[in-house]
Short mmCIF file of C-alpha atoms in Angstrom, two decimals:
data_model
loop_
_atom_site.label_atom_id
_atom_site.label_comp_id
_atom_site.label_asym_id
_atom_site.label_seq_id
_atom_site.Cartn_x
_atom_site.Cartn_y
_atom_site.Cartn_z
CA UNK A 484 -27.05 -22.20 -1.46
CA UNK A 485 -25.52 -24.14 1.43
CA UNK A 486 -28.19 -23.40 4.05
CA UNK A 487 -29.10 -27.08 4.41
CA UNK A 488 -25.50 -28.30 4.50
CA UNK A 489 -23.79 -25.85 6.86
CA UNK A 490 -25.67 -27.08 9.99
CA UNK A 491 -24.61 -30.63 9.06
CA UNK A 492 -20.90 -29.74 8.90
CA UNK A 493 -20.02 -31.55 12.18
CA UNK A 494 -21.60 -34.77 10.89
CA UNK A 495 -19.90 -34.39 7.50
CA UNK A 496 -16.57 -33.99 9.29
CA UNK A 497 -17.19 -37.15 11.33
CA UNK A 498 -17.76 -39.08 8.11
CA UNK A 499 -14.66 -37.64 6.40
CA UNK A 500 -12.47 -38.33 9.44
CA UNK A 501 -13.46 -42.00 9.52
CA UNK A 502 -14.00 -42.98 5.88
CA UNK A 503 -10.29 -43.15 4.97
CA UNK A 504 -9.08 -41.44 1.81
CA UNK A 505 -11.47 -42.38 -0.99
CA UNK A 506 -15.24 -42.11 -0.75
CA UNK A 507 -18.31 -41.60 -2.93
CA UNK A 508 -21.03 -38.98 -2.66
CA UNK A 509 -23.53 -41.81 -2.26
CA UNK A 510 -21.68 -43.07 0.86
CA UNK A 511 -21.70 -39.60 2.36
CA UNK A 512 -25.39 -39.02 1.57
CA UNK A 513 -26.36 -42.38 3.08
CA UNK A 514 -24.32 -41.68 6.24
CA UNK A 515 -26.11 -38.39 6.97
CA UNK A 516 -29.33 -38.95 5.04
CA UNK A 517 -28.68 -36.28 2.40
CA UNK A 518 -30.81 -37.91 -0.29
CA UNK A 519 -32.65 -34.64 -0.99
CA UNK A 520 -29.41 -32.72 -1.66
CA UNK A 521 -28.41 -32.45 -5.29
CA UNK A 522 -25.00 -33.99 -6.05
CA UNK A 523 -23.78 -30.81 -7.75
CA UNK A 524 -24.57 -28.70 -4.66
CA UNK A 525 -22.90 -31.20 -2.34
CA UNK A 526 -19.85 -31.34 -4.62
CA UNK A 527 -19.44 -27.56 -4.64
CA UNK A 528 -19.85 -27.47 -0.84
CA UNK A 529 -17.15 -30.10 -0.24
CA UNK A 530 -14.66 -28.28 -2.47
CA UNK A 531 -15.54 -24.74 -1.34
CA UNK A 532 -15.31 -25.76 2.34
CA UNK A 533 -11.86 -27.26 1.82
CA UNK A 534 -12.97 -30.71 2.96
CA UNK A 535 -12.25 -32.90 -0.06
CA UNK A 536 -10.59 -33.11 -3.45
CA UNK A 537 -12.25 -34.42 -6.59
CA UNK A 538 -10.28 -36.29 -9.22
CA UNK A 539 -11.70 -37.42 -12.57
CA UNK A 540 -11.33 -41.18 -12.88
CA UNK A 541 -11.70 -42.94 -16.25
CA UNK A 542 -12.67 -46.14 -14.43
CA UNK A 543 -15.37 -44.45 -12.35
CA UNK A 544 -18.35 -42.70 -13.92
CA UNK A 545 -18.55 -40.13 -11.11
CA UNK A 546 -14.81 -39.74 -10.51
CA UNK A 547 -13.05 -40.16 -7.17
CA UNK A 548 -13.55 -38.11 -4.01
CA UNK A 549 -10.61 -37.82 -1.60
CA UNK A 550 -11.08 -36.76 2.02
CA UNK A 551 -8.47 -34.15 2.90
CA UNK A 552 -8.40 -35.47 6.44
CA UNK A 553 -7.81 -38.99 5.19
CA UNK A 554 -5.11 -37.88 2.77
CA UNK A 555 -3.07 -35.54 4.98
CA UNK A 556 -3.38 -37.24 8.37
CA UNK A 557 -0.31 -39.41 8.90
CA UNK A 558 1.79 -37.70 6.23
CA UNK A 559 5.32 -36.64 7.20
CA UNK A 560 7.31 -33.62 6.05
CA UNK A 561 10.64 -32.05 6.89
CA UNK A 562 11.32 -28.71 8.60
CA UNK A 563 14.56 -26.79 9.06
CA UNK A 564 15.20 -24.62 12.13
CA UNK A 565 16.33 -21.04 11.49
CA UNK A 566 19.18 -19.30 13.33
CA UNK A 567 16.66 -17.08 15.14
CA UNK A 568 14.71 -20.08 16.40
CA UNK A 569 17.94 -21.80 17.40
CA UNK A 570 19.10 -18.78 19.41
CA UNK A 571 15.72 -18.21 21.10
CA UNK A 572 14.99 -21.96 21.49
CA UNK A 573 11.56 -21.53 19.92
CA UNK A 574 9.68 -22.64 16.82
CA UNK A 575 7.45 -20.39 14.67
CA UNK A 576 5.78 -22.63 12.05
CA UNK A 577 4.61 -19.77 9.80
CA UNK A 578 4.49 -20.76 6.13
CA UNK A 579 6.10 -24.13 6.80
CA UNK A 580 2.81 -25.45 8.19
CA UNK A 581 0.53 -23.50 5.83
CA UNK A 582 0.02 -26.27 3.20
CA UNK A 583 -1.03 -28.74 5.89
CA UNK A 584 -3.73 -26.75 7.68
CA UNK A 585 -7.50 -26.92 7.26
CA UNK A 586 -8.93 -23.86 5.51
CA UNK A 587 -10.56 -22.61 8.74
CA UNK A 588 -7.40 -22.77 10.87
CA UNK A 589 -4.62 -20.23 11.39
CA UNK A 590 -1.04 -21.27 12.03
CA UNK A 591 -1.10 -19.94 15.59
CA UNK A 592 -4.05 -22.23 16.35
CA UNK A 593 -2.05 -25.39 15.63
CA UNK A 594 -1.10 -27.86 18.36
CA UNK A 595 2.38 -29.40 18.34
CA UNK A 596 3.34 -32.53 20.27
CA UNK A 597 6.62 -34.19 21.19
CA UNK A 598 6.81 -37.68 22.73
CA UNK A 599 3.05 -37.61 23.42
CA UNK A 600 3.04 -34.26 25.24
CA UNK A 601 1.77 -30.98 23.84
CA UNK A 602 4.52 -28.38 23.48
CA UNK A 603 3.58 -25.12 25.24
CA UNK A 604 3.25 -21.85 23.37
CA UNK A 605 4.57 -18.51 24.47
CA UNK A 606 4.38 -14.95 23.22
CA UNK A 607 7.51 -13.39 21.77
CA UNK A 608 8.07 -9.93 20.29
CA UNK A 609 9.80 -9.53 16.94
CA UNK A 610 10.00 -6.93 14.19
CA UNK A 611 7.61 -7.24 11.27
CA UNK A 612 10.47 -8.10 8.90
CA UNK A 613 11.76 -10.82 11.21
CA UNK A 614 8.29 -12.35 11.48
CA UNK A 615 7.88 -12.02 7.72
CA UNK A 616 10.90 -14.31 7.21
CA UNK A 617 8.85 -17.12 8.80
CA UNK A 618 5.65 -16.21 6.92
CA UNK A 619 7.37 -16.08 3.52
CA UNK A 620 4.27 -17.29 1.63
CA UNK A 621 2.08 -14.52 3.07
CA UNK A 622 1.39 -11.10 1.63
CA UNK A 623 1.98 -8.17 3.98
CA UNK A 624 -1.78 -7.75 4.30
CA UNK A 625 -2.33 -11.43 5.11
CA UNK A 626 0.44 -11.38 7.70
CA UNK A 627 -1.01 -8.23 9.29
CA UNK A 628 -4.41 -9.94 9.56
CA UNK A 629 -2.84 -13.10 10.97
CA UNK A 630 -0.94 -11.12 13.61
CA UNK A 631 -4.12 -9.30 14.66
CA UNK A 632 -5.98 -12.59 15.01
CA UNK A 633 -3.06 -14.08 16.95
CA UNK A 634 -2.82 -11.22 19.47
CA UNK A 635 -5.28 -8.31 19.74
CA UNK A 636 -2.55 -5.90 20.87
CA UNK A 637 -1.15 -6.01 17.33
CA UNK A 638 -4.20 -4.05 16.10
CA UNK A 639 -3.06 -0.99 18.07
CA UNK A 640 0.54 -1.45 16.91
CA UNK A 641 -0.56 -1.58 13.28
CA UNK A 642 -2.79 1.48 13.76
CA UNK A 643 0.15 3.47 15.13
CA UNK A 644 2.40 2.37 12.27
CA UNK A 645 -0.29 3.34 9.76
CA UNK A 646 -0.13 6.88 11.14
CA UNK A 647 3.66 7.03 11.43
CA UNK A 648 5.94 4.22 10.25
CA UNK A 649 8.34 2.92 12.89
CA UNK A 650 10.83 0.26 11.72
CA UNK A 651 11.63 -0.56 15.35
CA UNK A 652 8.06 -1.58 16.17
CA UNK A 653 7.70 -5.04 17.67
CA UNK A 654 4.73 -7.36 17.23
CA UNK A 655 3.49 -10.14 19.45
CA UNK A 656 3.65 -13.55 17.77
CA UNK A 657 2.95 -17.05 19.06
CA UNK A 658 5.96 -19.34 19.27
CA UNK A 659 6.36 -22.85 20.60
CA UNK A 660 8.90 -23.44 23.38
CA UNK A 661 11.30 -25.97 21.83
CA UNK A 662 13.80 -26.04 24.70
CA UNK A 663 12.95 -29.64 25.56
CA UNK A 664 13.05 -30.72 21.91
CA UNK A 665 16.48 -29.17 21.37
CA UNK A 666 17.80 -30.68 24.62
CA UNK A 667 16.63 -34.21 23.84
CA UNK A 668 17.56 -34.29 20.15
CA UNK A 669 21.22 -34.29 19.15
CA UNK A 670 20.71 -32.09 16.10
CA UNK A 671 23.53 -31.34 13.72
CA UNK A 672 23.65 -27.92 12.05
CA UNK A 673 21.47 -26.99 10.31
CA UNK A 674 18.83 -28.47 12.56
CA UNK A 675 16.18 -30.45 10.68
CA UNK A 676 13.42 -32.67 11.95
CA UNK A 677 10.48 -34.66 10.64
CA UNK A 678 6.93 -33.61 11.45
CA UNK A 679 3.93 -35.93 11.24
CA UNK A 680 0.45 -34.54 10.63
CA UNK A 681 -1.18 -36.19 13.61
CA UNK A 682 -4.76 -34.98 13.03
CA UNK A 683 -5.37 -32.76 9.99
CA UNK A 684 -8.90 -31.67 10.95
CA UNK A 685 -7.73 -30.37 14.34
CA UNK A 686 -4.39 -28.98 13.09
CA UNK A 687 -2.35 -31.29 15.33
CA UNK A 688 1.30 -32.01 14.49
CA UNK A 689 3.90 -34.26 16.10
CA UNK A 690 7.67 -33.78 16.13
CA UNK A 691 9.19 -37.16 15.29
CA UNK A 692 12.96 -37.10 15.14
CA UNK A 693 15.99 -35.46 13.66
CA UNK A 694 15.85 -35.35 9.87
CA UNK A 695 18.24 -37.37 7.73
CA UNK A 696 21.25 -35.83 6.09
CA UNK A 697 20.28 -34.51 2.67
CA UNK A 698 22.34 -35.29 -0.40
CA UNK A 699 22.46 -32.85 -3.30
CA UNK A 700 20.67 -35.26 -5.62
CA UNK A 701 17.89 -35.71 -3.03
CA UNK A 702 17.41 -31.95 -2.81
CA UNK A 703 17.32 -31.44 -6.59
CA UNK A 704 14.90 -34.33 -7.04
CA UNK A 705 12.53 -32.90 -4.42
CA UNK A 706 12.86 -29.38 -5.85
CA UNK A 707 11.87 -30.64 -9.33
CA UNK A 708 8.86 -32.56 -8.01
CA UNK A 709 7.73 -29.62 -5.87
CA UNK A 710 8.09 -27.11 -8.70
CA UNK A 711 6.09 -29.28 -11.10
CA UNK A 712 3.33 -29.76 -8.49
CA UNK A 713 3.02 -26.04 -7.76
CA UNK A 714 2.88 -25.24 -11.49
CA UNK A 715 0.09 -27.81 -11.89
CA UNK A 716 -1.77 -26.48 -8.86
CA UNK A 717 -1.72 -22.90 -10.18
CA UNK A 718 -2.85 -24.10 -13.60
CA UNK A 719 -5.78 -26.15 -12.28
CA UNK A 720 -7.12 -23.94 -9.50
CA UNK A 721 -9.10 -20.73 -10.15
CA UNK A 722 -7.28 -17.40 -10.09
CA UNK A 723 -8.84 -16.41 -6.76
CA UNK A 724 -7.44 -19.47 -4.96
CA UNK A 725 -5.56 -18.47 -1.79
CA UNK A 726 -1.93 -19.42 -1.21
CA UNK A 727 -2.92 -22.03 1.36
CA UNK A 728 -5.20 -23.72 -1.18
CA UNK A 729 -2.53 -23.63 -3.91
CA UNK A 730 0.13 -25.14 -1.66
CA UNK A 731 -2.14 -27.81 -0.16
CA UNK A 732 -3.23 -28.91 -3.62
CA UNK A 733 0.40 -28.97 -4.79
CA UNK A 734 1.34 -31.40 -2.00
CA UNK A 735 -1.76 -33.46 -2.82
CA UNK A 736 -0.72 -33.66 -6.47
CA UNK A 737 2.88 -34.47 -5.54
CA UNK A 738 1.96 -37.04 -2.87
CA UNK A 739 4.75 -39.66 -2.62
CA UNK A 740 7.17 -37.42 -4.54
CA UNK A 741 6.98 -34.81 -1.76
CA UNK A 742 6.06 -36.80 1.35
CA UNK A 743 8.79 -39.21 2.46
CA UNK A 744 11.33 -39.55 5.24
CA UNK A 745 14.20 -37.95 3.36
CA UNK A 746 12.11 -35.08 1.94
CA UNK A 747 13.65 -31.63 1.61
CA UNK A 748 12.22 -28.83 3.79
CA UNK A 749 9.98 -26.62 1.64
CA UNK A 750 11.62 -23.45 2.97
CA UNK A 751 14.92 -24.48 1.37
CA UNK A 752 13.27 -24.29 -2.05
CA UNK A 753 12.14 -20.70 -1.50
CA UNK A 754 15.56 -19.75 -0.11
CA UNK A 755 17.37 -21.11 -3.19
CA UNK A 756 14.90 -20.76 -6.05
CA UNK A 757 13.21 -17.66 -7.50
CA UNK A 758 10.38 -19.29 -9.45
CA UNK A 759 7.32 -18.53 -7.31
CA UNK A 760 6.59 -15.77 -4.87
CA UNK A 761 4.11 -13.23 -3.56
CA UNK A 762 3.88 -10.41 -6.09
CA UNK A 763 1.65 -7.33 -6.65
CA UNK A 764 -1.79 -8.28 -7.93
CA UNK A 765 -3.85 -5.14 -8.38
CA UNK A 766 -4.50 -3.74 -4.91
CA UNK A 767 -3.53 -7.05 -3.33
CA UNK A 768 -0.63 -9.45 -3.53
CA UNK A 769 -0.79 -12.99 -4.80
CA UNK A 770 1.33 -16.11 -4.79
CA UNK A 771 2.21 -16.63 -8.43
CA UNK A 772 4.89 -17.44 -11.00
CA UNK A 773 7.40 -14.60 -10.84
CA UNK A 774 8.02 -14.16 -14.58
CA UNK A 775 4.44 -14.72 -15.77
CA UNK A 776 2.10 -11.69 -16.08
CA UNK A 777 -1.51 -11.71 -14.92
CA UNK A 778 -4.39 -11.50 -17.34
CA UNK A 779 -7.12 -8.89 -16.86
CA UNK A 780 -10.49 -10.09 -15.55
CA UNK A 781 -13.18 -10.70 -18.16
CA UNK A 782 -15.75 -8.53 -16.34
CA UNK A 783 -15.65 -5.33 -14.30
CA UNK A 784 -17.16 -7.03 -11.26
CA UNK A 785 -18.49 -10.40 -10.19
CA UNK A 786 -21.86 -10.11 -8.52
CA UNK A 787 -21.87 -11.66 -5.01
CA UNK A 788 -24.08 -14.61 -4.18
CA UNK A 789 -27.67 -13.61 -5.02
CA UNK A 790 -29.87 -13.69 -1.91
CA UNK A 791 -33.27 -12.45 -3.10
CA UNK A 792 -35.43 -11.12 -5.92
CA UNK A 793 -34.01 -7.60 -5.98
CA UNK A 794 -30.43 -8.86 -6.13
CA UNK A 795 -31.46 -11.20 -8.93
CA UNK A 796 -32.79 -8.14 -10.77
CA UNK A 797 -29.60 -6.08 -10.42
CA UNK A 798 -27.45 -9.08 -11.29
CA UNK A 799 -29.56 -9.70 -14.40
CA UNK A 800 -29.19 -6.13 -15.68
CA UNK A 801 -25.46 -6.10 -14.88
CA UNK A 802 -25.44 -3.40 -12.20
CA UNK A 803 -23.12 -3.47 -9.15
CA UNK A 804 -25.96 -3.03 -6.63
CA UNK A 805 -26.69 -5.37 -3.72
CA UNK A 806 -29.15 -5.32 -0.85
CA UNK A 807 -26.37 -4.24 1.54
CA UNK A 808 -25.38 -1.37 -0.76
CA UNK A 809 -28.96 -0.09 -0.95
CA UNK A 810 -29.16 -0.22 2.86
CA UNK A 811 -25.94 1.79 3.12
CA UNK A 812 -27.28 4.46 0.76
CA UNK A 813 -30.61 4.66 2.60
CA UNK A 814 -29.09 4.85 6.08
CA UNK A 815 -26.50 7.39 5.02
CA UNK A 816 -29.25 9.58 3.57
CA UNK A 817 -31.45 9.22 6.67
CA UNK A 818 -28.58 10.20 8.96
CA UNK A 819 -28.15 13.41 6.96
CA UNK A 820 -31.90 14.14 6.63
CA UNK A 821 -33.25 12.70 9.86
CA UNK A 822 -35.56 15.59 10.77
CA UNK A 823 -37.20 15.75 7.33
CA UNK A 824 -37.12 12.00 6.65
CA UNK A 825 -40.95 11.64 6.52
CA UNK A 826 -41.34 14.42 3.96
CA UNK A 827 -42.48 12.95 0.61
CA UNK A 828 -40.36 15.37 -1.42
CA UNK A 829 -37.26 14.38 0.56
CA UNK A 830 -37.98 10.71 0.00
CA UNK A 831 -38.60 11.23 -3.74
CA UNK A 832 -35.37 13.21 -4.05
CA UNK A 833 -33.39 10.33 -2.57
CA UNK A 834 -35.07 7.72 -4.76
CA UNK A 835 -34.58 9.71 -7.97
CA UNK A 836 -30.95 10.59 -7.32
CA UNK A 837 -30.05 7.01 -6.37
CA UNK A 838 -32.03 5.42 -9.22
CA UNK A 839 -30.31 7.78 -11.69
CA UNK A 840 -26.98 6.42 -10.42
CA UNK A 841 -27.96 2.75 -10.31
CA UNK A 842 -29.87 2.63 -13.64
CA UNK A 843 -28.43 5.27 -16.02
CA UNK A 844 -30.33 6.44 -19.11
CA UNK A 845 -28.13 4.69 -21.68
CA UNK A 846 -29.31 1.26 -20.52
CA UNK A 847 -31.59 -0.83 -22.70
CA UNK A 848 -35.24 -0.90 -21.63
CA UNK A 849 -34.40 1.99 -19.32
CA UNK A 850 -37.94 3.00 -18.41
CA UNK A 851 -38.88 -0.48 -17.17
CA UNK A 852 -35.55 -1.08 -15.36
CA UNK A 853 -35.67 2.38 -13.79
CA UNK A 854 -39.20 1.83 -12.45
CA UNK A 855 -38.26 -1.48 -10.85
CA UNK A 856 -35.18 0.06 -9.26
CA UNK A 857 -37.31 2.85 -7.73
CA UNK A 858 -39.67 0.27 -6.23
CA UNK A 859 -36.78 -1.53 -4.52
CA UNK A 860 -35.34 1.74 -3.24
CA UNK A 861 -38.72 2.79 -1.86
CA UNK A 862 -39.12 -0.58 -0.09
CA UNK A 863 -35.78 -0.10 1.67
CA UNK A 864 -36.52 3.51 2.53
CA UNK A 865 -39.92 2.65 4.02
CA UNK A 866 -38.39 -0.17 6.04
CA UNK A 867 -35.61 1.92 7.61
CA UNK A 868 -37.36 5.26 8.04
CA UNK A 869 -39.13 4.09 11.21
CA UNK A 870 -36.25 2.00 12.57
CA UNK A 871 -33.12 4.02 12.06
CA UNK A 872 -31.83 6.30 14.81
CA UNK A 873 -28.59 8.12 13.93
CA UNK A 874 -28.05 9.00 17.60
CA UNK A 875 -27.58 5.29 18.34
CA UNK A 876 -25.34 4.69 15.35
CA UNK A 877 -22.23 6.71 16.15
CA UNK A 878 -19.70 4.01 15.25
CA UNK A 879 -21.11 3.11 11.83
CA UNK A 880 -22.35 6.49 10.62
CA UNK A 881 -18.97 7.99 9.73
CA UNK A 882 -17.78 4.77 8.12
CA UNK A 883 -20.97 4.46 6.08
CA UNK A 884 -20.62 8.05 4.86
CA UNK A 885 -17.11 7.37 3.53
CA UNK A 886 -18.20 4.10 1.97
CA UNK A 887 -21.19 5.63 0.13
CA UNK A 888 -19.08 8.56 -1.07
CA UNK A 889 -16.45 6.24 -2.55
CA UNK A 890 -19.01 3.86 -4.00
CA UNK A 891 -20.95 6.68 -5.66
CA UNK A 892 -17.81 7.98 -7.36
CA UNK A 893 -16.85 4.46 -8.46
CA UNK A 894 -20.28 3.81 -10.01
CA UNK A 895 -20.14 7.14 -11.88
CA UNK A 896 -16.81 6.02 -13.35
CA UNK A 897 -18.25 2.59 -14.14
CA UNK A 898 -21.26 4.19 -15.88
CA UNK A 899 -18.88 6.12 -18.10
CA UNK A 900 -17.03 2.91 -18.98
CA UNK A 901 -20.24 0.93 -19.45
CA UNK A 902 -21.83 3.55 -21.70
CA UNK A 903 -18.80 3.37 -24.00
CA UNK A 904 -18.98 -0.46 -23.90
CA UNK A 905 -15.35 -0.77 -22.89
CA UNK A 906 -14.10 -4.11 -21.60
CA UNK A 907 -11.39 -4.78 -18.98
CA UNK A 908 -9.20 -6.25 -21.73
CA UNK A 909 -9.23 -2.86 -23.50
CA UNK A 910 -7.07 -1.38 -20.74
CA UNK A 911 -3.32 -1.73 -20.28
CA UNK A 912 -1.61 -2.71 -17.06
CA UNK A 913 -3.58 -3.69 -13.97
CA UNK A 914 -5.98 -0.73 -13.82
CA UNK A 915 -9.06 -2.79 -14.78
CA UNK A 916 -8.01 -5.49 -12.28
CA UNK A 917 -7.82 -2.83 -9.56
CA UNK A 918 -11.35 -1.59 -10.37
CA UNK A 919 -12.59 -5.20 -10.21
CA UNK A 920 -10.95 -5.65 -6.80
CA UNK A 921 -12.29 -2.35 -5.43
CA UNK A 922 -15.81 -3.46 -6.33
CA UNK A 923 -15.16 -6.77 -4.57
CA UNK A 924 -13.83 -5.04 -1.43
CA UNK A 925 -16.74 -2.60 -1.30
CA UNK A 926 -19.27 -5.43 -1.64
CA UNK A 927 -17.61 -6.98 1.42
CA UNK A 928 -17.41 -3.74 3.41
CA UNK A 929 -21.09 -2.98 2.81
CA UNK A 930 -21.87 -6.37 4.31
CA UNK A 931 -19.46 -5.97 7.24
CA UNK A 932 -20.84 -2.61 8.30
CA UNK A 933 -24.13 -4.20 9.34
CA UNK A 934 -22.33 -6.28 11.97
CA UNK A 935 -20.12 -3.65 13.59
CA UNK A 936 -21.10 -3.31 17.22
CA UNK A 937 -20.45 -0.34 19.47
CA UNK A 938 -17.95 -2.18 21.65
CA UNK A 939 -15.98 -3.63 18.72
CA UNK A 940 -13.57 -0.72 18.34
CA UNK A 941 -10.74 -2.90 16.97
CA UNK A 942 -12.84 -4.19 14.08
CA UNK A 943 -14.05 -0.65 13.37
CA UNK A 944 -10.42 0.51 13.19
CA UNK A 945 -9.50 -2.24 10.73
CA UNK A 946 -12.49 -1.54 8.47
CA UNK A 947 -11.78 2.21 8.60
CA UNK A 948 -8.15 1.62 7.62
CA UNK A 949 -9.23 -0.63 4.77
CA UNK A 950 -11.68 1.98 3.45
CA UNK A 951 -9.12 4.76 3.73
CA UNK A 952 -6.55 2.71 1.80
CA UNK A 953 -9.15 1.92 -0.88
CA UNK A 954 -9.91 5.61 -1.26
CA UNK A 955 -6.25 6.44 -1.93
CA UNK A 956 -5.90 3.56 -4.39
CA UNK A 957 -9.09 4.53 -6.20
CA UNK A 958 -8.03 8.17 -6.52
CA UNK A 959 -4.87 7.07 -8.36
CA UNK A 960 -6.45 4.42 -10.59
CA UNK A 961 -9.34 6.73 -11.55
CA UNK A 962 -6.88 9.13 -13.18
CA UNK A 963 -5.24 6.24 -15.03
CA UNK A 964 -8.61 4.85 -16.19
CA UNK A 965 -9.83 8.27 -17.39
CA UNK A 966 -6.63 8.83 -19.34
CA UNK A 967 -6.98 5.44 -21.00
CA UNK A 968 -10.66 6.09 -21.77
CA UNK A 969 -9.70 9.34 -23.46
CA UNK A 970 -7.06 7.55 -25.50
CA UNK A 971 -9.37 4.65 -26.45
CA UNK A 972 -12.30 6.84 -27.51
CA UNK A 973 -10.09 9.00 -29.76
CA UNK A 974 -9.13 6.01 -31.87
#
């Protein structure tokens, strides 16, 4: 969908960094010569890439486009130093910088300046809970991923904890050396300072000065504006929006009510108010309103972006089968039947067994759908039978076996649900949401497995851990789903 636009991303960024805040699609298309790109495709790309906001405007037929770089660059916000940072003379931005980062940047990648000079980073070791206090808008999973991206050694630490929990374990985390800042600023307690977003696109921030003393009415006014903006952000954005997207959009909606010299540090709101937080959301966690329940998804799975004719076919007939999944099934079978792989009966056995799973008999127009499915399976089999060598695939083979085993069991359960025409809304609790999320995770894992290289042991460990956790979760939710199916079909 975005094949033509992704190579032009550097040029699009140049335009957005120089246009100011408000622009039109026509201006952007003229700047880069995008006349052949449909406006709807360009619009989706700008929003999905986290580059711009769109606001309906009654005075403008096509609404108003706002460059995120133009909006956020130059804005100022307040930050409060924690006791830990004060004692260690460091600064760990964590969630405090999250709303003001581009979508492709992690907090540890930010650059912080003071009086024109970049403040150096250093590595410190803290417990997971201590680090979590700085990353208060992150789920445990998101924080684990962020720590692994920050320092590779954290992958081994997490692997050891996964085998045997150790509350004393320490993780490496990037911190900025604020010794010079503390020495030159005569902070009162608690220490607060203003931060200017120097360059949003490059995640550059500048420490300005000590923050003003906050009066109670100032704090309450900011709290009210912030709370209203976050509520609006959650209401407008889709359910799958990440915390960073929700918080960025909230500050965009709040604008002058949240960005000003005497603004209250965001962390004070989360210390004093229990309105929003990261709560269980199926197999994940999500930033949400604490006393508002989630609704079940409307479908059992959302088909990933369709890449070709065969995926268009499976999407059309409502089956959770992608090109990557077929490849996983084929390669798993070939690794188990390598010696007899050219035998026609062996090939036919694979195609029949897999087609029976992918296109069950209760489906409408079964004979036609089944025949098409067998053709696609045969195409994949014929492609891989001469290329695949299980003796050169040690790192992926075991992972693929576990993935296919789990996926096969999940599709059998889904076939049972589908045959009875049960909808996610028919089920209580979050069991249908969990099934939806497991499908989503397995779609991703089937794609990832193609890119695992022999030397990438750390990535293999993370994917293996993810698959193992999914297996445990699925085993529990399958029992719950079966019990509810039994109850529903008795009525």
